[in-house]
């Protein structure tokens, strides 16, 4: 039986990946950090909480990283743990850097010293590219536009360095935005579908957003965690872009989501609030996943419209069941 350690198992991708690996017969370890409130709702959604070996780890605490990796000696390690919200990274740049950059470095160093058979997946991001007009591939210039993006460039380059200097199997998945009914409530897609459900069921009247001209390449998280696993089944570590190849604006998302929900024209419900604008934003991001398709046989299975339908349906069901 293969073993996998998922850092950040309580997150969107962590829970989808845990479900995927358990179905493949893996012994799954998943890291969490203590909080004073509910934490495992995504694992409960998949009904897999009791199937995961939970381990306590914080990326800002190298002692916990050391202990967990030494004890578990996993065949595969997925570093999905991060301060993943770009917006807050402008307000908490040091925390973001400590978690995403220094934390990743501690993971690579510990694997090198005490578990060097472990294959590492590093969660890199399209945010590393920043603004420029072309479709992005593995060789595109990195020009990050947020503390989050900068922290991910550090971790990405450090993974490449450990690969080259020490022969570590450290693969970076450069994933473009991926969403699901389990997406955090502050990200724009889920914020829209959650608020559509609240408006539709009479709990709210308005939805406040920021830069709705921004365009992103949005895929489905379930498809993207499969790509992560496929990357670690290769003989050599490398970098892979994972994306749908289509970009849509937040306005396009609003158009279809409001139309599908039956609420009609989003302009009757949406107001712009300056507080949701970032000091710097990326206008448009679209990825070229040709390498992942050729080498991994990976392709997205869920369209932009289908993704929106899944998210709207799920949020209406949750609000109907009084899950806020
Ligand atoms: P997410 O839902 O925000 O999950 C992040 C996970 O990291 C959570 O389990 C969180 O724990 C954990 N975490 C946060 N701070 C930590 C710390 N100091 N120590 C240990 N764990 C910590 O993010 P996601 O959407 O699943 O994304 C997974 C990874 O992919 C992240 O690294 C993200 O930056 C990257 N990424 C995401 C996307 C995307 O579109 N989703 C695209 C490219 C890259 P709590 O539950 O306790 O907060
Ligand atoms: O913003 C605009 C916002 O926060 C998308 C993370 O998973 O993907 C994600 O980062 C766009 C931005 O995601 C609101 O300004 C408008 O242009 O949903 P988001 P993100 O910043 O693209 C990358 C690939 C990651 O790696 C990250 O971890 O939507 N926008 N109005 C808004 N965004 C939010 N959150 N809230 C608004 O009200």
CSV table of C-alpha atoms and ligand atoms in Angstrom, one decimal:
chain,number,residue,atom,x,y,z
A,1,UNK,CA,0.0,0.0,0.0
A,2,UNK,CA,1.4,3.4,-1.0
A,3,UNK,CA,1.3,6.2,1.6
A,4,UNK,CA,0.7,9.9,1.0
A,5,UNK,CA,1.0,12.9,3.3
A,6,UNK,CA,-1.2,15.8,2.4
A,7,UNK,CA,-0.2,19.1,4.0
A,8,UNK,CA,-3.3,21.2,4.2
A,9,UNK,CA,-5.9,18.3,4.1
A,10,UNK,CA,-8.6,20.6,5.5
A,11,UNK,CA,-8.5,22.9,2.4
A,12,UNK,CA,-10.5,22.7,-0.9
A,13,UNK,CA,-7.7,20.8,-2.8
A,14,UNK,CA,-6.6,18.8,0.3
A,15,UNK,CA,-10.1,17.3,0.7
A,16,UNK,CA,-10.6,16.5,-3.0
A,17,UNK,CA,-7.1,14.9,-3.1
A,18,UNK,CA,-7.7,12.9,0.0
A,19,UNK,CA,-10.9,11.5,-1.4
A,20,UNK,CA,-9.1,10.7,-4.7
A,21,UNK,CA,-6.1,8.9,-3.0
A,22,UNK,CA,-8.3,6.9,-0.6
A,23,UNK,CA,-10.2,5.6,-3.6
A,24,UNK,CA,-6.9,4.6,-5.2
A,25,UNK,CA,-6.1,2.6,-2.0
A,26,UNK,CA,-3.5,4.9,-0.4
A,27,UNK,CA,-2.8,5.2,3.3
A,28,UNK,CA,-3.5,8.9,3.7
A,29,UNK,CA,-1.9,11.2,6.3
A,30,UNK,CA,-3.4,14.7,6.4
A,31,UNK,CA,-2.1,17.7,8.3
A,32,UNK,CA,-4.2,20.2,10.2
A,33,UNK,CA,-3.5,23.0,12.6
A,34,UNK,CA,-5.5,23.7,15.7
A,35,UNK,CA,-8.3,26.2,15.6
A,36,UNK,CA,-11.0,27.2,18.0
A,37,UNK,CA,-13.8,26.4,15.6
A,38,UNK,CA,-15.1,23.7,13.2
A,39,UNK,CA,-12.3,22.5,10.9
A,40,UNK,CA,-13.1,19.2,9.2
A,41,UNK,CA,-16.3,20.1,7.3
A,42,UNK,CA,-14.8,19.4,3.9
A,43,UNK,CA,-13.6,15.9,5.0
A,44,UNK,CA,-17.1,15.3,6.5
A,45,UNK,CA,-18.6,16.3,3.1
A,46,UNK,CA,-16.7,13.4,1.5
A,47,UNK,CA,-17.4,11.2,4.6
A,48,UNK,CA,-13.7,10.4,4.9
A,49,UNK,CA,-12.7,12.0,8.2
A,50,UNK,CA,-12.3,8.6,10.0
A,51,UNK,CA,-10.2,7.2,7.1
A,52,UNK,CA,-7.4,9.8,7.3
A,53,UNK,CA,-4.5,9.6,9.7
A,54,UNK,CA,-4.6,13.2,11.0
A,55,UNK,CA,-1.3,14.8,12.0
A,56,UNK,CA,-0.6,18.2,13.6
A,57,UNK,CA,1.6,20.5,11.6
A,58,UNK,CA,2.0,24.2,11.0
A,59,UNK,CA,4.3,25.4,8.2
A,60,UNK,CA,5.6,28.2,10.4
A,61,UNK,CA,6.8,25.6,12.9
A,62,UNK,CA,9.8,23.6,11.5
A,63,UNK,CA,9.7,21.3,14.6
A,64,UNK,CA,6.3,20.0,13.6
A,65,UNK,CA,7.3,19.6,10.0
A,66,UNK,CA,10.3,17.6,11.0
A,67,UNK,CA,8.4,15.4,13.4
A,68,UNK,CA,5.6,14.6,10.9
A,69,UNK,CA,7.8,13.9,7.9
A,70,UNK,CA,10.3,11.8,10.0
A,71,UNK,CA,7.5,9.7,11.5
A,72,UNK,CA,5.3,9.2,8.4
A,73,UNK,CA,8.1,8.7,5.7
A,74,UNK,CA,5.5,9.0,3.0
A,75,UNK,CA,6.0,7.8,-0.6
A,76,UNK,CA,4.3,11.0,-1.8
A,77,UNK,CA,4.0,14.4,-0.1
A,78,UNK,CA,1.6,17.0,-1.4
A,79,UNK,CA,2.4,20.5,-0.1
A,80,UNK,CA,-1.0,22.1,-0.5
A,81,UNK,CA,-0.8,24.1,2.8
A,82,UNK,CA,-0.7,27.8,2.3
A,83,UNK,CA,-2.1,31.2,3.1
A,84,UNK,CA,-3.9,31.0,-0.2
A,85,UNK,CA,-5.9,34.2,-0.4
A,86,UNK,CA,-4.3,36.7,-2.6
A,87,UNK,CA,-6.4,39.6,-1.2
A,88,UNK,CA,-5.3,39.2,2.4
A,89,UNK,CA,-1.6,38.7,1.3
A,90,UNK,CA,-1.4,42.5,0.9
A,91,UNK,CA,-2.4,43.0,4.5
A,92,UNK,CA,-0.4,40.1,5.9
A,93,UNK,CA,2.7,39.8,3.7
A,94,UNK,CA,5.0,38.5,6.4
A,95,UNK,CA,2.7,35.8,7.5
A,96,UNK,CA,2.1,34.9,3.8
A,97,UNK,CA,5.8,34.7,3.2
A,98,UNK,CA,6.5,32.7,6.4
A,99,UNK,CA,3.9,30.1,5.5
A,100,UNK,CA,4.2,29.8,1.7
A,101,UNK,CA,7.9,30.5,1.1
A,102,UNK,CA,9.9,29.6,4.3
A,103,UNK,CA,7.4,26.9,5.2
A,104,UNK,CA,7.9,25.2,1.8
A,105,UNK,CA,11.7,25.5,2.2
A,106,UNK,CA,11.4,23.7,5.6
A,107,UNK,CA,9.5,20.9,3.9
A,108,UNK,CA,12.1,20.4,1.1
A,109,UNK,CA,15.0,20.5,3.6
A,110,UNK,CA,13.4,18.0,5.9
A,111,UNK,CA,12.6,15.6,3.1
A,112,UNK,CA,16.2,15.9,1.9
A,113,UNK,CA,17.6,15.2,5.3
A,114,UNK,CA,15.2,12.6,6.6
A,115,UNK,CA,13.0,11.1,3.9
A,116,UNK,CA,14.7,11.5,0.6
A,117,UNK,CA,12.8,8.7,-1.2
A,118,UNK,CA,9.6,10.9,-0.9
A,119,UNK,CA,8.2,12.4,-4.0
A,120,UNK,CA,7.1,16.0,-3.4
A,121,UNK,CA,4.3,17.9,-5.1
A,122,UNK,CA,4.6,21.7,-4.6
A,123,UNK,CA,1.5,23.8,-5.2
A,124,UNK,CA,2.7,26.5,-7.5
A,125,UNK,CA,0.3,29.0,-8.9
A,126,UNK,CA,-0.6,31.1,-12.0
A,127,UNK,CA,-0.3,34.1,-9.7
A,128,UNK,CA,3.5,33.7,-10.2
A,129,UNK,CA,3.1,35.1,-13.7
A,130,UNK,CA,1.5,38.5,-13.0
A,131,UNK,CA,0.4,40.7,-15.9
A,132,UNK,CA,1.3,40.2,-19.5
A,133,UNK,CA,-0.7,39.4,-22.6
A,134,UNK,CA,0.4,36.0,-23.7
A,135,UNK,CA,-1.0,32.5,-22.8
A,136,UNK,CA,1.2,31.1,-20.0
A,137,UNK,CA,3.2,27.9,-20.2
A,138,UNK,CA,6.0,26.4,-18.0
A,139,UNK,CA,8.6,28.9,-19.5
A,140,UNK,CA,6.6,32.1,-19.2
A,141,UNK,CA,8.2,35.0,-17.4
A,142,UNK,CA,7.4,35.3,-13.7
A,143,UNK,CA,6.4,38.8,-12.7
A,144,UNK,CA,4.2,38.4,-9.6
A,145,UNK,CA,1.7,41.1,-8.6
A,146,UNK,CA,1.1,40.3,-5.0
A,147,UNK,CA,2.9,39.1,-1.8
A,148,UNK,CA,1.2,35.8,-2.4
A,149,UNK,CA,2.6,35.6,-5.9
A,150,UNK,CA,6.1,36.5,-4.7
A,151,UNK,CA,5.9,33.8,-2.0
A,152,UNK,CA,4.9,31.2,-4.5
A,153,UNK,CA,7.8,32.1,-6.9
A,154,UNK,CA,10.2,31.6,-4.0
A,155,UNK,CA,8.8,28.2,-3.2
A,156,UNK,CA,8.7,27.3,-6.9
A,157,UNK,CA,12.4,28.3,-7.5
A,158,UNK,CA,13.4,26.6,-4.3
A,159,UNK,CA,11.8,23.3,-5.4
A,160,UNK,CA,13.7,23.5,-8.7
A,161,UNK,CA,16.9,24.2,-6.8
A,162,UNK,CA,16.4,21.1,-4.5
A,163,UNK,CA,15.7,19.1,-7.7
A,164,UNK,CA,18.9,20.2,-9.4
A,165,UNK,CA,21.3,20.5,-6.4
A,166,UNK,CA,20.2,17.4,-4.4
A,167,UNK,CA,18.3,15.2,-6.9
A,168,UNK,CA,15.1,15.5,-4.9
A,169,UNK,CA,11.9,14.5,-6.7
A,170,UNK,CA,10.2,17.9,-6.4
A,171,UNK,CA,7.5,18.5,-9.0
A,172,UNK,CA,5.7,21.9,-9.3
A,173,UNK,CA,2.1,22.0,-10.5
A,174,UNK,CA,1.5,25.5,-11.8
A,175,UNK,CA,-2.3,25.5,-11.4
A,176,UNK,CA,-4.6,28.1,-12.6
A,177,UNK,CA,-7.7,29.0,-10.6
A,178,UNK,CA,-9.8,26.0,-9.7
A,179,UNK,CA,-13.1,26.0,-7.9
A,180,UNK,CA,-15.8,23.7,-6.6
A,181,UNK,CA,-18.7,23.7,-4.2
A,182,UNK,CA,-16.1,23.4,-1.4
A,183,UNK,CA,-14.2,26.6,-2.4
A,184,UNK,CA,-13.5,29.0,0.4
A,185,UNK,CA,-16.3,31.6,0.8
A,186,UNK,CA,-14.0,34.6,0.2
A,187,UNK,CA,-12.9,33.6,-3.3
A,188,UNK,CA,-14.9,35.4,-6.0
A,189,UNK,CA,-16.6,32.4,-7.6
A,190,UNK,CA,-17.9,31.0,-4.3
A,191,UNK,CA,-18.7,34.4,-3.0
A,192,UNK,CA,-21.0,34.9,-6.0
A,193,UNK,CA,-22.7,31.5,-5.8
A,194,UNK,CA,-23.1,31.6,-2.0
A,195,UNK,CA,-24.7,35.1,-2.2
A,196,UNK,CA,-26.9,34.1,-5.1
A,197,UNK,CA,-28.3,31.4,-2.9
A,198,UNK,CA,-28.8,33.8,0.0
A,199,UNK,CA,-30.6,36.4,-2.3
A,200,UNK,CA,-32.7,33.7,-3.9
A,201,UNK,CA,-33.9,32.4,-0.5
A,202,UNK,CA,-34.6,35.9,0.9
A,203,UNK,CA,-31.6,36.3,3.3
A,204,UNK,CA,-30.0,39.1,1.4
A,205,UNK,CA,-30.7,41.7,-1.3
A,206,UNK,CA,-27.3,42.8,-2.6
A,207,UNK,CA,-23.8,41.4,-3.4
A,208,UNK,CA,-20.7,43.7,-3.1
A,209,UNK,CA,-17.7,43.0,-5.4
A,210,UNK,CA,-14.5,44.6,-6.5
A,211,UNK,CA,-12.8,44.4,-9.9
A,212,UNK,CA,-15.4,42.5,-12.0
A,213,UNK,CA,-13.4,43.1,-15.3
A,214,UNK,CA,-10.7,40.7,-14.1
A,215,UNK,CA,-10.4,37.6,-16.2
A,216,UNK,CA,-9.3,34.1,-15.0
A,217,UNK,CA,-8.9,30.6,-16.3
A,218,UNK,CA,-11.4,28.7,-14.1
A,219,UNK,CA,-11.4,24.9,-13.8
A,220,UNK,CA,-12.8,22.3,-11.5
A,221,UNK,CA,-10.8,21.3,-8.4
A,222,UNK,CA,-11.7,17.6,-8.8
A,223,UNK,CA,-10.0,17.6,-12.2
A,224,UNK,CA,-6.9,19.4,-10.9
A,225,UNK,CA,-6.1,17.1,-8.0
A,226,UNK,CA,-6.1,14.2,-10.5
A,227,UNK,CA,-3.3,16.1,-12.4
A,228,UNK,CA,-1.3,16.4,-9.1
A,229,UNK,CA,-1.4,12.7,-8.6
A,230,UNK,CA,-0.5,12.0,-12.2
A,231,UNK,CA,2.6,14.3,-11.9
A,232,UNK,CA,3.9,12.1,-9.0
A,233,UNK,CA,3.5,8.9,-11.0
A,234,UNK,CA,6.2,10.1,-13.5
A,235,UNK,CA,9.8,8.8,-13.3
A,236,UNK,CA,11.3,12.3,-13.2
A,237,UNK,CA,10.2,15.5,-11.5
A,238,UNK,CA,9.3,18.6,-13.6
A,239,UNK,CA,6.9,21.6,-13.8
A,240,UNK,CA,3.5,21.4,-15.3
A,241,UNK,CA,0.9,24.0,-16.1
A,242,UNK,CA,-2.7,22.9,-15.4
A,243,UNK,CA,-5.4,25.0,-16.9
A,244,UNK,CA,-8.5,24.9,-19.2
A,245,UNK,CA,-7.1,27.3,-21.8
A,246,UNK,CA,-10.2,29.6,-21.6
A,247,UNK,CA,-10.5,32.8,-19.7
A,248,UNK,CA,-13.7,34.5,-18.6
A,249,UNK,CA,-14.3,37.7,-16.7
A,250,UNK,CA,-16.0,38.0,-13.3
A,251,UNK,CA,-18.8,39.6,-15.3
A,252,UNK,CA,-19.1,36.5,-17.5
A,253,UNK,CA,-19.4,34.4,-14.3
A,254,UNK,CA,-22.1,36.8,-13.0
A,255,UNK,CA,-24.0,36.6,-16.3
A,256,UNK,CA,-24.3,32.9,-16.3
A,257,UNK,CA,-24.6,32.3,-12.6
A,258,UNK,CA,-27.5,34.8,-12.1
A,259,UNK,CA,-29.2,33.6,-15.3
A,260,UNK,CA,-28.9,29.9,-14.3
A,261,UNK,CA,-30.2,30.6,-10.8
A,262,UNK,CA,-33.3,32.2,-12.2
A,263,UNK,CA,-32.6,35.6,-10.5
A,264,UNK,CA,-32.1,37.3,-13.9
A,265,UNK,CA,-29.9,40.3,-14.6
A,266,UNK,CA,-27.0,40.5,-12.1
A,267,UNK,CA,-26.9,44.3,-12.5
A,268,UNK,CA,-30.1,44.4,-10.3
A,269,UNK,CA,-28.2,42.8,-7.4
A,270,UNK,CA,-24.5,43.7,-7.6
A,271,UNK,CA,-22.8,46.8,-6.3
A,272,UNK,CA,-19.2,47.7,-6.6
A,273,UNK,CA,-17.3,48.4,-3.3
A,274,UNK,CA,-13.8,49.9,-3.4
A,275,UNK,CA,-12.7,47.8,-0.4
A,276,UNK,CA,-12.6,44.7,-2.6
A,277,UNK,CA,-10.0,46.2,-5.0
A,278,UNK,CA,-6.4,45.2,-4.5
A,279,UNK,CA,-3.4,47.5,-4.6
A,280,UNK,CA,-2.4,45.6,-7.7
A,281,UNK,CA,-4.4,43.0,-9.6
A,282,UNK,CA,-3.9,40.7,-12.6
A,283,UNK,CA,-6.2,41.7,-15.6
A,284,UNK,CA,-6.2,38.3,-17.3
A,285,UNK,CA,-4.7,34.9,-16.8
A,286,UNK,CA,-5.0,32.0,-19.3
A,287,UNK,CA,-2.8,28.8,-19.3
A,288,UNK,CA,-1.5,26.4,-21.9
A,289,UNK,CA,-1.7,22.9,-20.5
A,290,UNK,CA,-0.2,21.2,-23.6
A,291,UNK,CA,2.6,19.6,-21.6
A,292,UNK,CA,0.3,18.1,-19.0
A,293,UNK,CA,-1.9,16.8,-21.8
A,294,UNK,CA,1.0,15.2,-23.7
A,295,UNK,CA,3.0,13.8,-20.8
A,296,UNK,CA,0.3,13.0,-18.3
A,297,UNK,CA,-2.7,12.5,-20.6
A,298,UNK,CA,-4.5,15.1,-18.4
A,299,UNK,CA,-7.5,17.1,-19.7
A,300,UNK,CA,-10.2,19.0,-17.9
A,301,UNK,CA,-13.6,17.4,-17.9
A,302,UNK,CA,-15.8,20.2,-16.5
A,303,UNK,CA,-16.8,23.2,-18.6
A,304,UNK,CA,-17.1,26.8,-17.2
A,305,UNK,CA,-20.9,26.6,-17.4
A,306,UNK,CA,-21.1,23.2,-15.7
A,307,UNK,CA,-18.8,24.4,-12.9
A,308,UNK,CA,-21.1,27.3,-12.3
A,309,UNK,CA,-24.2,25.1,-12.3
A,310,UNK,CA,-22.6,22.7,-9.8
A,311,UNK,CA,-21.7,25.6,-7.5
A,312,UNK,CA,-25.1,27.4,-7.7
A,313,UNK,CA,-27.0,24.1,-7.1
A,314,UNK,CA,-24.8,23.2,-4.2
A,315,UNK,CA,-25.1,26.6,-2.5
A,316,UNK,CA,-28.9,26.7,-2.9
A,317,UNK,CA,-29.1,23.2,-1.3
A,318,UNK,CA,-26.8,24.3,1.6
A,319,UNK,CA,-28.8,27.5,2.3
A,320,UNK,CA,-32.1,25.5,2.1
A,321,UNK,CA,-30.7,23.1,4.7
A,322,UNK,CA,-29.7,26.2,6.8
A,323,UNK,CA,-25.9,25.6,6.4
A,324,UNK,CA,-24.5,29.1,6.3
B,1,LIG,P1,-7.2,26.5,0.8
B,1,LIG,O1,-8.6,25.9,0.6
B,1,LIG,O2,-7.1,27.8,1.3
B,1,LIG,O3,-6.4,25.4,1.7
B,1,LIG,C1,-5.2,25.8,2.3
B,1,LIG,C2,-4.8,24.7,3.3
B,1,LIG,O4,-3.6,25.2,3.9
B,1,LIG,C3,-5.8,24.6,4.5
B,1,LIG,O5,-5.8,23.2,4.9
B,1,LIG,C4,-5.2,25.4,5.6
B,1,LIG,O6,-5.6,25.1,6.9
B,1,LIG,C5,-3.7,25.1,5.3
B,1,LIG,N1,-2.8,26.1,6.0
B,1,LIG,C6,-2.9,27.4,6.0
B,1,LIG,N2,-2.0,28.0,6.7
B,1,LIG,C7,-1.2,27.0,7.2
B,1,LIG,C8,-0.1,26.9,8.1
B,1,LIG,N3,0.5,28.0,8.6
B,1,LIG,N4,0.4,25.6,8.3
B,1,LIG,C9,-0.2,24.5,7.9
B,1,LIG,N5,-1.3,24.5,7.1
B,1,LIG,C10,-1.8,25.8,6.8
B,1,LIG,O7,-6.4,26.4,-0.6
B,1,LIG,P2,-6.7,25.5,-1.9
B,1,LIG,O8,-7.5,26.2,-2.8
B,1,LIG,O9,-7.1,24.1,-1.5
B,1,LIG,O10,-5.2,25.5,-2.5
B,1,LIG,C11,-4.3,24.4,-2.2
B,1,LIG,C12,-2.9,24.9,-2.6
B,1,LIG,O11,-2.8,25.2,-4.0
B,1,LIG,C13,-2.4,26.2,-1.9
B,1,LIG,O12,-1.1,26.1,-1.7
B,1,LIG,C14,-2.7,27.3,-2.9
B,1,LIG,O13,-1.9,28.4,-2.6
B,1,LIG,C15,-2.4,26.6,-4.2
B,1,LIG,N6,-3.2,27.0,-5.4
B,1,LIG,C16,-4.5,27.1,-5.3
B,1,LIG,C17,-5.2,27.4,-6.5
B,1,LIG,C18,-6.7,27.5,-6.6
B,1,LIG,O14,-7.2,28.1,-7.5
B,1,LIG,N7,-7.4,26.8,-5.6
B,1,LIG,C19,-4.5,27.7,-7.7
B,1,LIG,C20,-3.1,27.6,-7.6
B,1,LIG,C21,-2.4,27.2,-6.5
B,1,LIG,P3,-6.9,25.7,7.6
B,1,LIG,O15,-8.0,24.9,7.1
B,1,LIG,O16,-6.6,25.5,9.0
B,1,LIG,O17,-6.9,27.2,7.2
B,2,LIG,O1,-10.0,36.6,-7.3
B,2,LIG,C1,-11.5,39.7,-8.5
B,2,LIG,C2,-10.2,39.7,-7.9
B,2,LIG,O2,-9.8,35.9,-4.9
B,2,LIG,C3,-10.2,36.5,-8.7
B,2,LIG,C4,-6.4,31.6,-5.3
B,2,LIG,O3,-6.8,30.3,-5.3
B,2,LIG,O4,-6.3,31.6,-7.7
B,2,LIG,C5,-6.8,32.3,-6.6
B,2,LIG,O5,-6.5,33.7,-6.5
B,2,LIG,C6,-10.4,37.8,-9.3
B,2,LIG,C7,-9.4,38.9,-8.9
B,2,LIG,O6,-8.8,34.5,-6.8
B,2,LIG,C8,-13.9,40.3,-5.9
B,2,LIG,O7,-9.7,41.1,-7.8
B,2,LIG,C9,-13.6,41.0,-7.9
B,2,LIG,O8,-9.0,39.6,-10.0
B,2,LIG,O9,-11.2,34.5,-6.5
B,2,LIG,P1,-10.0,35.3,-6.3
B,2,LIG,P2,-7.3,34.8,-7.2
B,2,LIG,O10,-6.9,36.1,-6.6
B,2,LIG,O11,-7.2,34.7,-8.7
B,2,LIG,C10,-4.8,31.6,-7.8
B,2,LIG,C11,-4.4,30.9,-9.0
B,2,LIG,C12,-4.2,31.1,-6.5
B,2,LIG,O12,-3.1,30.5,-6.5
B,2,LIG,C13,-4.8,31.6,-5.2
B,2,LIG,O13,-4.5,30.8,-4.1
B,2,LIG,O14,-11.7,38.3,-8.9
B,2,LIG,N1,-12.6,40.1,-7.6
B,2,LIG,N2,-14.4,41.2,-6.8
B,2,LIG,C14,-12.8,39.6,-6.4
B,2,LIG,N3,-12.1,38.7,-5.7
B,2,LIG,C15,-12.6,38.4,-4.5
B,2,LIG,N4,-12.0,37.4,-3.8
B,2,LIG,N5,-13.7,39.1,-3.9
B,2,LIG,C16,-14.4,40.0,-4.6
B,2,LIG,O15,-15.3,40.6,-4.0
